[in-house]
Amino acid sequence: MKYAVVKVVNGSYFIHSEGWTDLEKAKVNFFGLCQTLHNASDVQKACCMIIDENLDKVEGYKEFISHGEE
């Protein structure tokens, strides 16, 4: 199975990284991305998650980030 880390930042969609065959390495990449998005001053709203090659969320790895007013 292959995995990807995807993100939506301020309404724009991106594949952050892809081709992971080791889920543990994908998790490390996911957590690094979450940390970066939490600390970014230009991020108002973001979501990141790990998906598999069937576009399914993997093991609940999905994070919502919101800064500023709702």
Tab-separated table of N, CA and C in Angstrom, residues 20-64:
chain	number	residue	atom	x	y	z
A	20	TRP	N	4.814	7.138	-0.110
A	20	TRP	CA	5.268	6.469	1.106
A	20	TRP	C	4.793	5.017	1.107
A	21	THR	N	5.699	4.080	1.322
A	21	THR	CA	5.312	2.678	1.485
A	21	THR	C	5.427	2.248	2.940
A	22	ASP	N	6.098	3.058	3.748
A	22	ASP	CA	6.237	2.816	5.181
A	22	ASP	C	5.320	3.797	5.909
A	23	LEU	N	4.250	3.282	6.507
A	23	LEU	CA	3.271	4.149	7.161
A	23	LEU	C	3.896	4.957	8.290
A	24	GLU	N	4.841	4.392	9.009
A	24	GLU	CA	5.477	5.129	10.105
A	24	GLU	C	6.207	6.369	9.590
A	25	LYS	N	6.834	6.282	8.445
A	25	LYS	CA	7.511	7.447	7.859
A	25	LYS	C	6.488	8.477	7.385
A	26	ALA	N	5.364	8.019	6.860
A	26	ALA	CA	4.293	8.933	6.460
A	26	ALA	C	3.739	9.672	7.677
A	27	LYS	N	3.637	8.982	8.803
A	27	LYS	CA	3.154	9.612	10.038
A	27	LYS	C	4.099	10.713	10.499
A	28	VAL	N	5.396	10.467	10.444
A	28	VAL	CA	6.385	11.484	10.829
A	28	VAL	C	6.247	12.703	9.928
A	29	ASN	N	6.080	12.487	8.634
A	29	ASN	CA	5.895	13.578	7.686
A	29	ASN	C	4.611	14.344	7.998
A	30	PHE	N	3.535	13.630	8.308
A	30	PHE	CA	2.245	14.229	8.674
A	30	PHE	C	2.394	15.138	9.895
A	31	PHE	N	3.038	14.631	10.949
A	31	PHE	CA	3.182	15.422	12.168
A	31	PHE	C	4.062	16.651	11.948
A	32	GLY	N	5.084	16.537	11.107
A	32	GLY	CA	5.907	17.695	10.767
A	32	GLY	C	5.098	18.751	10.036
A	33	LEU	N	4.246	18.305	9.117
A	33	LEU	CA	3.377	19.239	8.398
A	33	LEU	C	2.410	19.924	9.350
A	34	CYS	N	1.806	19.165	10.242
A	34	CYS	CA	0.871	19.756	11.216
A	34	CYS	C	1.570	20.826	12.050
A	35	GLN	N	2.787	20.542	12.494
A	35	GLN	CA	3.541	21.509	13.281
A	35	GLN	C	3.809	22.779	12.473
A	36	THR	N	4.211	22.606	11.233
A	36	THR	CA	4.484	23.752	10.366
A	36	THR	C	3.234	24.606	10.169
A	37	LEU	N	2.104	23.960	9.911
A	37	LEU	CA	0.859	24.703	9.686
A	37	LEU	C	0.377	25.402	10.959
A	38	HIS	N	0.547	24.764	12.107
A	38	HIS	CA	0.159	25.391	13.374
A	38	HIS	C	0.991	26.642	13.640
A	39	ASN	N	2.246	26.641	13.216
A	39	ASN	CA	3.149	27.759	13.495
A	39	ASN	C	3.179	28.820	12.404
A	40	ALA	N	2.526	28.586	11.282
A	40	ALA	CA	2.576	29.530	10.155
A	40	ALA	C	1.629	30.697	10.386
A	41	SER	N	2.155	31.906	10.328
A	41	SER	CA	1.334	33.090	10.580
A	41	SER	C	0.369	33.396	9.434
A	42	ASP	N	0.638	32.893	8.233
A	42	ASP	CA	-0.217	33.177	7.085
A	42	ASP	C	-1.340	32.141	6.904
A	43	VAL	N	-1.391	31.136	7.768
A	43	VAL	CA	-2.435	30.104	7.670
A	43	VAL	C	-3.626	30.516	8.517
A	44	GLN	N	-4.768	30.710	7.863
A	44	GLN	CA	-5.998	31.010	8.589
A	44	GLN	C	-6.726	29.712	8.933
A	45	LYS	N	-6.905	28.856	7.922
A	45	LYS	CA	-7.541	27.557	8.112
A	45	LYS	C	-6.782	26.525	7.296
A	46	ALA	N	-6.638	25.341	7.868
A	46	ALA	CA	-5.941	24.272	7.158
A	46	ALA	C	-6.454	22.917	7.634
A	47	CYS	N	-6.236	21.930	6.799
A	47	CYS	CA	-6.537	20.545	7.129
A	47	CYS	C	-5.460	19.698	6.476
A	48	CYS	N	-4.960	18.724	7.212
A	48	CYS	CA	-4.008	17.797	6.615
A	48	CYS	C	-4.397	16.383	7.026
A	49	MET	N	-4.059	15.422	6.172
A	49	MET	CA	-4.401	14.043	6.464
A	49	MET	C	-3.528	13.089	5.689
A	50	ILE	N	-3.486	11.848	6.177
A	50	ILE	CA	-2.815	10.772	5.460
A	50	ILE	C	-3.892	9.986	4.731
A	51	ILE	N	-3.666	9.762	3.435
A	51	ILE	CA	-4.598	8.958	2.653
A	51	ILE	C	-3.839	7.794	2.024
A	52	ASP	N	-4.590	6.746	1.683
A	52	ASP	CA	-3.962	5.624	0.997
A	52	ASP	C	-4.229	5.726	-0.502
A	53	GLU	N	-3.785	4.743	-1.250
A	53	GLU	CA	-3.918	4.799	-2.710
A	53	GLU	C	-5.360	4.682	-3.192
A	54	ASN	N	-6.296	4.393	-2.263
A	54	ASN	CA	-7.728	4.376	-2.584
A	54	ASN	C	-8.412	5.672	-2.161
A	55	LEU	N	-7.615	6.654	-1.754
A	55	LEU	CA	-8.078	7.958	-1.273
A	55	LEU	C	-8.863	7.863	0.033
A	56	ASP	N	-8.612	6.825	0.813
A	56	ASP	CA	-9.241	6.661	2.124
A	56	ASP	C	-8.324	7.226	3.196
A	57	LYS	N	-8.944	7.853	4.216
A	57	LYS	CA	-8.188	8.351	5.359
A	57	LYS	C	-7.579	7.158	6.087
A	58	VAL	N	-6.327	7.283	6.511
A	58	VAL	CA	-5.603	6.194	7.159
A	58	VAL	C	-5.612	6.383	8.676
A	59	GLU	N	-6.130	5.409	9.377
A	59	GLU	CA	-6.074	5.332	10.844
A	59	GLU	C	-6.452	6.625	11.554
A	60	GLY	N	-7.338	7.399	11.003
A	60	GLY	CA	-7.798	8.613	11.672
A	60	GLY	C	-6.834	9.786	11.632
A	61	TYR	N	-5.817	9.724	10.798
A	61	TYR	CA	-4.836	10.808	10.732
A	61	TYR	C	-5.376	11.970	9.903
A	62	LYS	N	-6.088	12.853	10.602
A	62	LYS	CA	-6.646	14.055	9.990
A	62	LYS	C	-6.633	15.140	11.044
A	63	GLU	N	-6.104	16.297	10.684
A	63	GLU	CA	-5.956	17.399	11.639
A	63	GLU	C	-6.555	18.670	11.045
A	64	PHE	N	-7.381	19.366	11.834
A	64	PHE	CA	-7.925	20.665	11.455
A	64	PHE	C	-7.188	21.746	12.209
